[in-house]
CSV table of C-alpha atoms and ligand atoms in Angstrom, one decimal:
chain,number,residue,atom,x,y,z
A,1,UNK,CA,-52.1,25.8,-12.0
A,2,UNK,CA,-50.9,22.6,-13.6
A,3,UNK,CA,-49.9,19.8,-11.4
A,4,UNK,CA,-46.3,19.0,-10.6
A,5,UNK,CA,-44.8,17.2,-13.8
A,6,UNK,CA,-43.1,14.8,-13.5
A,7,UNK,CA,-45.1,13.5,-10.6
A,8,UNK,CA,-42.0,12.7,-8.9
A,9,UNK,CA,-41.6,11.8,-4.6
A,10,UNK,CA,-41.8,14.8,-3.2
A,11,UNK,CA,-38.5,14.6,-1.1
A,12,UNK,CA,-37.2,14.0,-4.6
A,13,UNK,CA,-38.2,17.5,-5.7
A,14,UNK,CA,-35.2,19.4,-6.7
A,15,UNK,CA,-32.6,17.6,-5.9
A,16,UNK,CA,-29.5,17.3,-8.6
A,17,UNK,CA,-28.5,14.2,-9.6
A,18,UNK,CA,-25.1,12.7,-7.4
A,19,UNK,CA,-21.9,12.8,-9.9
A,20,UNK,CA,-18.6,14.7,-9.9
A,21,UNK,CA,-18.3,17.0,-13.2
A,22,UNK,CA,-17.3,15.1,-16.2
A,23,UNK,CA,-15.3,17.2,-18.3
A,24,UNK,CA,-13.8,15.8,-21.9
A,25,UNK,CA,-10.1,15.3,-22.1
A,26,UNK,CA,-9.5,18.1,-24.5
A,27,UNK,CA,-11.5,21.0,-21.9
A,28,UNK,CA,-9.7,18.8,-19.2
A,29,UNK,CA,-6.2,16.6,-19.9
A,30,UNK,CA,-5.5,15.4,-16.3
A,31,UNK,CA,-8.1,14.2,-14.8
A,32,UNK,CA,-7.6,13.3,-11.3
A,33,UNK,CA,-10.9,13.7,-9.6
A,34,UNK,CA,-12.8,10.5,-9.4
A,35,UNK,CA,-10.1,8.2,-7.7
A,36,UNK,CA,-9.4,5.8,-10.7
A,37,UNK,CA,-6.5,4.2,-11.2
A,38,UNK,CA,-4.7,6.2,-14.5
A,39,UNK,CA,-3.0,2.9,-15.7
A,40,UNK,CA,-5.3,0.9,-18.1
A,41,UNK,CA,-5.3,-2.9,-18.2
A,42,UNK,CA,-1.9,-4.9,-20.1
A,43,UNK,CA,-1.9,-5.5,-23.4
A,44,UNK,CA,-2.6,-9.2,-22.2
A,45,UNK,CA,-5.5,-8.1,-20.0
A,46,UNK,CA,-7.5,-6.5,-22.5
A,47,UNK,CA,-6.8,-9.4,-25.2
A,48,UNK,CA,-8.0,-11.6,-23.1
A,49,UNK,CA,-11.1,-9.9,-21.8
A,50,UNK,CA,-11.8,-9.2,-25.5
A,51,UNK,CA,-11.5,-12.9,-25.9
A,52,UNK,CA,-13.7,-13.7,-23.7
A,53,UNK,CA,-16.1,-10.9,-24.0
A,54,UNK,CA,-16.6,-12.3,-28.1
A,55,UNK,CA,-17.0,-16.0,-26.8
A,56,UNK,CA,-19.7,-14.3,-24.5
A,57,UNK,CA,-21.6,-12.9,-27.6
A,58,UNK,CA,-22.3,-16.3,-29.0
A,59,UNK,CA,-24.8,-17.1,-26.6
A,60,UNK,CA,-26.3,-13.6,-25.9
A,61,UNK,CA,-29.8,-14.3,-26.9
A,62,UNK,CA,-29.8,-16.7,-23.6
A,63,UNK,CA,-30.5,-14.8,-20.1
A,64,UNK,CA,-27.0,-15.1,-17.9
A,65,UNK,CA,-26.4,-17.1,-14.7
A,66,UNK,CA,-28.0,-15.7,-12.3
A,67,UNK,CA,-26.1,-16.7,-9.4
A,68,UNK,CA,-23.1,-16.2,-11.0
A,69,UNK,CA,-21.3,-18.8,-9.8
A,70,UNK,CA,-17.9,-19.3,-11.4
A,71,UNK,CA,-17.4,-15.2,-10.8
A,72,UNK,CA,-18.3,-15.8,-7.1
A,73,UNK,CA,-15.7,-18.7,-6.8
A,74,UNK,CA,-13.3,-16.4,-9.0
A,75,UNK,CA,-13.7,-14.0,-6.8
A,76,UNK,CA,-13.2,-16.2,-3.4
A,77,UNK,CA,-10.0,-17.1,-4.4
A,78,UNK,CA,-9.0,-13.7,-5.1
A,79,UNK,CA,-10.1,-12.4,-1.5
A,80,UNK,CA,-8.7,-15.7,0.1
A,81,UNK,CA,-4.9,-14.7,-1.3
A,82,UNK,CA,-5.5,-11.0,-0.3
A,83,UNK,CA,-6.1,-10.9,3.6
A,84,UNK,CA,-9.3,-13.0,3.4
A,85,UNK,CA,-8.2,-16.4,4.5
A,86,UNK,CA,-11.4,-18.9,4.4
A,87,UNK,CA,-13.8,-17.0,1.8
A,88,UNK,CA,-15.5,-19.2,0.0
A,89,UNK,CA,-17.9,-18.6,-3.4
A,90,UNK,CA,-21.7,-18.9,-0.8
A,91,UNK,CA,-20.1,-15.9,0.9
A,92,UNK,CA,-19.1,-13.8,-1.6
A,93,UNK,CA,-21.8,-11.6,-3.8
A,94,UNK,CA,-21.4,-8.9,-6.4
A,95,UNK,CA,-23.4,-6.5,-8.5
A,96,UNK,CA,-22.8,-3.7,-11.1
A,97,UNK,CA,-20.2,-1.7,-9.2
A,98,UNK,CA,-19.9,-1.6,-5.3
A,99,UNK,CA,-22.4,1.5,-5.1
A,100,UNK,CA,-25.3,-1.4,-6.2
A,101,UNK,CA,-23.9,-3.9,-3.8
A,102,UNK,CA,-24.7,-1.4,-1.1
A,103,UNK,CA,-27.6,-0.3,-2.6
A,104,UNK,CA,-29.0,-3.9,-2.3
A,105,UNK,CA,-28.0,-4.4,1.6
A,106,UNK,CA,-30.0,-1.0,2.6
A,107,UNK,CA,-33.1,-2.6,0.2
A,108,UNK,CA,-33.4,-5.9,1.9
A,109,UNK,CA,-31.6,-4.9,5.5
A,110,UNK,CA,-32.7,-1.1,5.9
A,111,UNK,CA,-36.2,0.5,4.9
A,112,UNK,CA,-39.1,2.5,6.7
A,113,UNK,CA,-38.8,2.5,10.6
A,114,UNK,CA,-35.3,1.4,10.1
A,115,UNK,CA,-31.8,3.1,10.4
A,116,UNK,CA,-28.6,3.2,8.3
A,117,UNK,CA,-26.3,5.1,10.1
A,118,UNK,CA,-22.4,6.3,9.7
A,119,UNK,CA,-19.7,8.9,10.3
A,120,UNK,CA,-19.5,12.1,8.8
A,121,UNK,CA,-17.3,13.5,6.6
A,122,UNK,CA,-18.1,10.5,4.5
A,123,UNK,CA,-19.2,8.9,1.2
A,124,UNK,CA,-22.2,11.5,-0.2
A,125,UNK,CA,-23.8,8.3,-1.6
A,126,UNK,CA,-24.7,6.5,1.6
A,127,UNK,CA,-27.5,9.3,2.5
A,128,UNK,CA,-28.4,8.6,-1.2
A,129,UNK,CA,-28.7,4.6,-0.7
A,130,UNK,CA,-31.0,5.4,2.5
A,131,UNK,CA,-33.1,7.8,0.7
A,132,UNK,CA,-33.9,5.6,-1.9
A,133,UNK,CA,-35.0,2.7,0.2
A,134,UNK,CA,-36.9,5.0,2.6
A,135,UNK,CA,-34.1,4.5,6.0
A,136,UNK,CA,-34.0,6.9,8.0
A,137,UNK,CA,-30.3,8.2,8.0
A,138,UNK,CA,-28.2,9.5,11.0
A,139,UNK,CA,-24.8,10.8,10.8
A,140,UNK,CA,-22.1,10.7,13.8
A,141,UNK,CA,-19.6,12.9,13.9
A,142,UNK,CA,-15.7,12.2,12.8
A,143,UNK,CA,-13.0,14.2,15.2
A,144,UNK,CA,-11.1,16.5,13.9
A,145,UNK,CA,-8.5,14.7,12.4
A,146,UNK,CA,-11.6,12.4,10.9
A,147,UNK,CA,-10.3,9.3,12.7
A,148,UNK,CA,-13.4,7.7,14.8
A,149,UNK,CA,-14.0,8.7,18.7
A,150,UNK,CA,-14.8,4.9,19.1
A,151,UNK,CA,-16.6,5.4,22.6
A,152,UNK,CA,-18.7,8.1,20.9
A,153,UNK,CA,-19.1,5.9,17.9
A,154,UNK,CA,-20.4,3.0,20.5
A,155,UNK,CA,-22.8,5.3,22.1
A,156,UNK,CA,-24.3,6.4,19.0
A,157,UNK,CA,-24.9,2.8,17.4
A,158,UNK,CA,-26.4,1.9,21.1
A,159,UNK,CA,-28.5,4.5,20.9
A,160,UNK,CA,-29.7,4.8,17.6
A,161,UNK,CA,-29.5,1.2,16.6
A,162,UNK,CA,-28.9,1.6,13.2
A,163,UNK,CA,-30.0,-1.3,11.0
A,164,UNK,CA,-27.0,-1.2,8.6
A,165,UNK,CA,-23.6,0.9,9.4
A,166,UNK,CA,-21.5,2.2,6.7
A,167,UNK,CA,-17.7,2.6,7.5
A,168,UNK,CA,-15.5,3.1,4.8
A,169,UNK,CA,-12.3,2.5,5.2
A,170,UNK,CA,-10.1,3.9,4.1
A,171,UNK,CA,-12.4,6.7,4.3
A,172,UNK,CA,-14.1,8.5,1.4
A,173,UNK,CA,-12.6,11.7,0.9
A,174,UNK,CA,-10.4,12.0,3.8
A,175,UNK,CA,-8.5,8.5,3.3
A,176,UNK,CA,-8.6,7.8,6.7
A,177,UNK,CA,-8.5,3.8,7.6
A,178,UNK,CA,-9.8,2.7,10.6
A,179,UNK,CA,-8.2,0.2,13.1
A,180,UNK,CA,-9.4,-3.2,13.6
A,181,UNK,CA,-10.5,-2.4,17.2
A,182,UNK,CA,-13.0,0.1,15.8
A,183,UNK,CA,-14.6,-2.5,13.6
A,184,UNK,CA,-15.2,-5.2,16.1
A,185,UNK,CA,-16.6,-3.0,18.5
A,186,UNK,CA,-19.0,-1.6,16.4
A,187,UNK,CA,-19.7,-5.4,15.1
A,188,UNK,CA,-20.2,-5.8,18.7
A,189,UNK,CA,-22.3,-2.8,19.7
A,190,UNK,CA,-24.5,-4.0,16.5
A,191,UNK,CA,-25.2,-7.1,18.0
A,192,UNK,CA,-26.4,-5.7,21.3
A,193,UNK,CA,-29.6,-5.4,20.5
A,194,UNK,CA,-32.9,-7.0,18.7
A,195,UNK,CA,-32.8,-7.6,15.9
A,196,UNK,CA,-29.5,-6.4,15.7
A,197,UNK,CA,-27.6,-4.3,12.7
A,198,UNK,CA,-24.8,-5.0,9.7
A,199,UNK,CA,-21.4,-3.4,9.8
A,200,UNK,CA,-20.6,-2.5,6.6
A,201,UNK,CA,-17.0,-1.7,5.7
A,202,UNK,CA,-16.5,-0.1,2.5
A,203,UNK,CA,-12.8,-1.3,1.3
A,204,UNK,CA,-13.6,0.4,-2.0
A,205,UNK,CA,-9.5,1.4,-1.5
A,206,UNK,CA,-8.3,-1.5,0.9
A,207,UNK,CA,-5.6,-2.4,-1.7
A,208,UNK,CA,-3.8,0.7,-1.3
A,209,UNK,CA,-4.2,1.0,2.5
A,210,UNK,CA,-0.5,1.7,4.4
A,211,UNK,CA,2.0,-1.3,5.5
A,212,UNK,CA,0.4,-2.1,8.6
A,213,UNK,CA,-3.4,-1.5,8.5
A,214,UNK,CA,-5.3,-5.0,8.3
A,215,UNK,CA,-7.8,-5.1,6.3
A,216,UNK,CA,-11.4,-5.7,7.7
A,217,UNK,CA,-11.6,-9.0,5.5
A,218,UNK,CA,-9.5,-10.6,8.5
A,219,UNK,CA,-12.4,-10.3,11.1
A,220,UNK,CA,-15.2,-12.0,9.5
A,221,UNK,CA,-14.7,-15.4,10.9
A,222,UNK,CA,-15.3,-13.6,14.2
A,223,UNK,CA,-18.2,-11.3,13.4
A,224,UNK,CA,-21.3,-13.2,11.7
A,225,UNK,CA,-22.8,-9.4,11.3
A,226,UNK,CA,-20.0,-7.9,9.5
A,227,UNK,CA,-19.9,-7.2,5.7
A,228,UNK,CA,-16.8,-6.2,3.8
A,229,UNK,CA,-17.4,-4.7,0.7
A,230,UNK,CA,-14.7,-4.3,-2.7
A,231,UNK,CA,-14.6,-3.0,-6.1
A,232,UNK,CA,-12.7,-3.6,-9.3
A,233,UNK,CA,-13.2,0.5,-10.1
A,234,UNK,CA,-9.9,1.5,-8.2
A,235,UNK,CA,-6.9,-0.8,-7.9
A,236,UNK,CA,-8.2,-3.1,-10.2
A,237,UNK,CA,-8.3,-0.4,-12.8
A,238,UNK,CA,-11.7,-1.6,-13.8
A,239,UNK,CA,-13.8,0.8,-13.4
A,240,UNK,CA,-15.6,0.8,-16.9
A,241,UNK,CA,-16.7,-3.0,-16.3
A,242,UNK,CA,-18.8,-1.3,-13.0
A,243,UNK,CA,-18.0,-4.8,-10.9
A,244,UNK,CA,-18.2,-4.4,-7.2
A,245,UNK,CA,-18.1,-7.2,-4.7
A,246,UNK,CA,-18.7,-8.2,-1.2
A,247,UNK,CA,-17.7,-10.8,1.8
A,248,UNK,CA,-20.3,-12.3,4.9
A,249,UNK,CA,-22.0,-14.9,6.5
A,250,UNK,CA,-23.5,-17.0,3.4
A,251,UNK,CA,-27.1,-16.4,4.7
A,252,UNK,CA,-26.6,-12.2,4.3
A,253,UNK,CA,-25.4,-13.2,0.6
A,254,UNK,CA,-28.8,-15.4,0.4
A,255,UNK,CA,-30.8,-12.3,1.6
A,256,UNK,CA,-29.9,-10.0,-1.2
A,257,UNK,CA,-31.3,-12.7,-3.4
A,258,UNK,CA,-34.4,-11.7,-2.6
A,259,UNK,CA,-34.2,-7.8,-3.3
A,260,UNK,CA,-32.0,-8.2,-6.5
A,261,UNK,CA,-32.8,-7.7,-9.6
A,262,UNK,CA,-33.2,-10.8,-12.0
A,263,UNK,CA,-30.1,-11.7,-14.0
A,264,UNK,CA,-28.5,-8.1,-12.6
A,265,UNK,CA,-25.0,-9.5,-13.9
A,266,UNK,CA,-24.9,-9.9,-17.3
A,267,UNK,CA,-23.1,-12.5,-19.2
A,268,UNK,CA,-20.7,-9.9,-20.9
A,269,UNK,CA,-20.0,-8.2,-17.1
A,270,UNK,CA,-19.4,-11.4,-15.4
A,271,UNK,CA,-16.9,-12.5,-18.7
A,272,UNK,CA,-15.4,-9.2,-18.2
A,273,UNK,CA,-14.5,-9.9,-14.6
A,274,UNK,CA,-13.5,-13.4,-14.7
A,275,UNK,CA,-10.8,-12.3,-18.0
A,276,UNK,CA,-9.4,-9.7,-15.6
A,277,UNK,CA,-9.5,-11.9,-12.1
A,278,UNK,CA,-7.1,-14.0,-14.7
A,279,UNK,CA,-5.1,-11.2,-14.6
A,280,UNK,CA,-5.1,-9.6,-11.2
A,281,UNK,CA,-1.3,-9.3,-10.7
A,282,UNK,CA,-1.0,-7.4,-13.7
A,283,UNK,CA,-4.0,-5.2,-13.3
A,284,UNK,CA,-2.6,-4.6,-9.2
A,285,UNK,CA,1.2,-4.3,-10.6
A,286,UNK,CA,0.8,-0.3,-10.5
A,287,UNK,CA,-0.9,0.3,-7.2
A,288,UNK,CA,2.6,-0.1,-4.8
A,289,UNK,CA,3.9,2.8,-7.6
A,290,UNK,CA,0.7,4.6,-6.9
A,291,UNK,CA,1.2,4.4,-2.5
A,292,UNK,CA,4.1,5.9,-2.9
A,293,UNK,CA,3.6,8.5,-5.2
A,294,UNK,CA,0.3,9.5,-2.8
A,295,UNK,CA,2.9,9.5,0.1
A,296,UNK,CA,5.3,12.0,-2.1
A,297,UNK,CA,1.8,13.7,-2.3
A,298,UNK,CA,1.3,14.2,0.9
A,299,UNK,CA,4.6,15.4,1.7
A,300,UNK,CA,4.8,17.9,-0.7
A,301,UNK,CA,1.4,19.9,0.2
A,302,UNK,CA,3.2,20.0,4.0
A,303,UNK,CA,5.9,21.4,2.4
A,304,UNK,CA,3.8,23.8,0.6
A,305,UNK,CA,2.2,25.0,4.3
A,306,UNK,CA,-1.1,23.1,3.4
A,307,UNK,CA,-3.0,21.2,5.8
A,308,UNK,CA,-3.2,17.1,4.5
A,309,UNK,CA,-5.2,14.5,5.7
A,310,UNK,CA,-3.0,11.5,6.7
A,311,UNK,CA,-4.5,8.6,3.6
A,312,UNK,CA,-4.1,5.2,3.0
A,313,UNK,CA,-6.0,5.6,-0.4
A,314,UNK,CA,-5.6,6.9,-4.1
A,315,UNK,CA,-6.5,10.4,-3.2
A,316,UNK,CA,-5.5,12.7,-1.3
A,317,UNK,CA,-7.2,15.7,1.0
A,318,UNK,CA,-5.8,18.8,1.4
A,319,UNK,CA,-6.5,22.9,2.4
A,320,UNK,CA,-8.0,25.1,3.7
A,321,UNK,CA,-8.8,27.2,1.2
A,322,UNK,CA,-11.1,30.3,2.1
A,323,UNK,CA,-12.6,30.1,-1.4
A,324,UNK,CA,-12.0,26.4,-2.4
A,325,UNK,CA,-14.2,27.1,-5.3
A,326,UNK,CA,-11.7,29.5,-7.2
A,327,UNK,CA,-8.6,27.2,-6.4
A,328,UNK,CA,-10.8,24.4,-7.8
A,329,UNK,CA,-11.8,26.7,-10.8
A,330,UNK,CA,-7.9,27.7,-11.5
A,331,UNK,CA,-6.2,24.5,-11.6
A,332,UNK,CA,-9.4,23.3,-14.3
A,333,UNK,CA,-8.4,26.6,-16.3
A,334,UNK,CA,-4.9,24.7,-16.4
A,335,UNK,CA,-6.6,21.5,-17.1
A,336,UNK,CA,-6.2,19.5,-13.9
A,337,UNK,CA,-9.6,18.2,-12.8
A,338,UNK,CA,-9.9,17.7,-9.2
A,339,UNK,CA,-12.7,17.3,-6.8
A,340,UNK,CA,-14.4,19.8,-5.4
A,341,UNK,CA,-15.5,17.7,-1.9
A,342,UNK,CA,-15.7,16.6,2.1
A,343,UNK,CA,-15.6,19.3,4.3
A,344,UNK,CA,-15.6,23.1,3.0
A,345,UNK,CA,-12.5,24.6,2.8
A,346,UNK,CA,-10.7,21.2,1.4
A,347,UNK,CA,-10.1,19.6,-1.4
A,348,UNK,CA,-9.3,16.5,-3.0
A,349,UNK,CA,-7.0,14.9,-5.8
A,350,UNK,CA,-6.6,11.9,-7.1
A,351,UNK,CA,-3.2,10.1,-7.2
A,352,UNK,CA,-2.3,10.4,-10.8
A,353,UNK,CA,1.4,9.1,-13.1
A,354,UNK,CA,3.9,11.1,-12.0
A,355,UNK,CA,4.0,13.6,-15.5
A,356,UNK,CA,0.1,13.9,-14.1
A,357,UNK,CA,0.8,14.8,-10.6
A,358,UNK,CA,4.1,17.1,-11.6
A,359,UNK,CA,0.9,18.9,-13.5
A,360,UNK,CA,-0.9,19.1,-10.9
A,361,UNK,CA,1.9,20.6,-8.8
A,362,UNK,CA,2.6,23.2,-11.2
A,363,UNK,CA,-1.0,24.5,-11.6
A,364,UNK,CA,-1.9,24.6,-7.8
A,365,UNK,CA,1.3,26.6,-7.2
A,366,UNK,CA,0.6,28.6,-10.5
A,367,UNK,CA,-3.6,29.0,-9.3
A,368,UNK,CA,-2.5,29.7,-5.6
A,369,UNK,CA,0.3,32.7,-6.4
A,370,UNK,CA,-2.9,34.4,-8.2
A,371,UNK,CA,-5.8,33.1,-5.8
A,372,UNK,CA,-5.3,33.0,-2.1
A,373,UNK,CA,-2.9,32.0,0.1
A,374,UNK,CA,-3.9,28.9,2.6
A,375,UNK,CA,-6.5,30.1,4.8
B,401,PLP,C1,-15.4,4.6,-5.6
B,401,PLP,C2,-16.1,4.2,-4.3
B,401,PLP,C3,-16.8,3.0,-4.3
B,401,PLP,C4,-16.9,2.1,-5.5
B,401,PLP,O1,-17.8,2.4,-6.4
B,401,PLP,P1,-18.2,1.4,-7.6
B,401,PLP,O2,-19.7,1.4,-7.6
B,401,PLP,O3,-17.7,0.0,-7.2
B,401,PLP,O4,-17.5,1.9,-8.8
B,401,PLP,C5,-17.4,2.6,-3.1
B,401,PLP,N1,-17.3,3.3,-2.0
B,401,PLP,C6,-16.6,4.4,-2.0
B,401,PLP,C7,-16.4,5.1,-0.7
B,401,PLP,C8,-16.0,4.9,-3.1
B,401,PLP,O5,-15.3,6.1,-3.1
């Protein structure tokens, strides 16, 4: 017998690598399955970050700042005008997509002995983040309508004493937001105890919650133990320049100095961001068109007899399917890709143009008069 090859961690061993299907346009033409926004940057936009990208490339052969400081103020001034009153450039830190950013918080805050916990159906890369840096990872429960029991969620922090919990919200793939009462007592449950744990909240799609939800960005003068983390991948329609960001106490954004990566920004991402921060009104000026398109969503799948999450996201989920697979399967043989994901029996789209989501409409009605009928 040979021995293993490659000699890879054994808890490693056959697992697939994380990733939804990437199909090409031509197998695929709407492609509505990995929450991106489907309007690309203005004309203006992507002059300018081609601008600035070129004046970047004259000094390539020089390593980049490493703490990255005009992106970081850049970036506080954005957060201060969106629902983050008071963020300055020592608390904000960023990385190549949001996915690092959280990465790095489970290397220096999580690791062996330690716990990252968080509610389930979520995110499928948080168990990922923990298995990587060796945490050991617990899962609560979401109820059924995937809001959060918060006296159940309490308990379970108390208990377990997680070092780092991850709450998206809106959630990851049910859309669900959660209210700020659920935040600041977990914050406070996380502080119960020694040394105490980071709340994470994951506002990967906080620009498109609903009229009404406050975003998690208000609550950090209040909480020194909560993190709020963004991205430019979804409302930003940025998701190519992999830029993700986050918001705490100034000596959190110190700690992940230690873990990351030197120069892990380089010169022609951080040029890349700063063009577009220039340009955030124009690159955000499609996401109220997008809200309400997801809420015409929404309201025709209830029309339609299907069961819909409530979201305050880009995506929407919806079922039950008794063989999700084949639904999934029909509307890519009509060339809508969606994601097959979250709990079985439901499935999720991405909010698309309107000519994308009238596709979609026709080839789920189309797949379902030759599939199944809602289970
Ligand atoms: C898309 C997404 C992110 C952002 O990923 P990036 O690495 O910033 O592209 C983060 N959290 C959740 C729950 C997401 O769905």
């Amino acid at each position: 017998m040979s021995p293993v090859f490659p000699p890879l961690r054994e808890e490693l061993q056959g697992i697939e690598p994380y990733g939804a299907p990437q199909l090409s346009l031509e197998q695929a033409p709407v492609q509505l399955n990995v929450n991106e926004n489907p309007y690309g940057p203005s004309p203006e936009a992507t002059a300018d970050i081609a601008r600035a990208v070129g004046e970047a490339a004259v000094s390539l052969n020089r390593y980049p700042d490493r703490e990255f400081v005009e992106l970081r103020t850049a970036l506080a001034a954005y957060l201060d005008t969106s629902g983050g009153t008071g963020v300055t450039a020592e608390m904000v830190w960023a990385a190549n997509g949001s996915n690092e950013v959280m990465l790095q918080l489970l290397q220096a805050f999580g690791g062996p002995g330690r716990v990252a916990l968080s509610f389930a159906p979520t995110y499928s890369m948080y168990p990922e983040y923990a298995r990587d840096t060796m945490t050991e990872w617990v899962a609560g429960h979401r109820a059924e309508d995937f809001s959060l029991d918060l006296d159940a969620a309490r308990q379970l922090v108390l208990e377990r004493q997680p070092s780092v919990v991850l709450l998206p919200s809106p959630n990851n793939p049910t859309g669900t937001a959660l209210p700020p009462e659920a935040v600041t007592m977990l914050c406070e449950a996380a502080a119960s105890y020694e040394p105490g744990g980071l709340v994470v909240v994951d506002e990967a799609y906080g620009e498109f919650r609903r009229a009404g939800t406050p975003s998690a960005l208000e609550l950090l003068p209040r909480h020194r133990n909560l993190v709020v983390t963004r991205t430019m991948s979804k409302a930003f329609a940025l998701a190519g320049a992999r830029l993700g960001y986050l918001a705490a106490d100034p000596a959190i954004c110190d700690a992940i100095r230690v873990v990351r990566l030197p120069y892990h920004l380089s010169a022609v991402t951080q040029a890349t961001a700063l063009a577009a921060l220039r340009h955030a009104p124009e690159l955000l000026g499609r996401v109220d068109d997008l809200r309400a398109e997801r809420d015409e969503t929404v309201t025709w799948l209830r029309e339609q007899g299907f069961e819909v999450a409530d979201s305050d996201a880009n995506f929407v989920l919806f079922g039950r399917f008794a063989d999700r697979h084949a639904v999934w399967q029909g509307l890519v043989d009509r060339g809508v890709l969606i994601r097959e994901t979250g709990p079985d029996g439901w499935l999720r789209v991405s909010v698309g143009t309107p000519d994308e989501m009238a596709a979609f409409r026709q080839a789920l009605l189309d797949t379902i008069d030759t599939t199944e009928e809602p289970a």
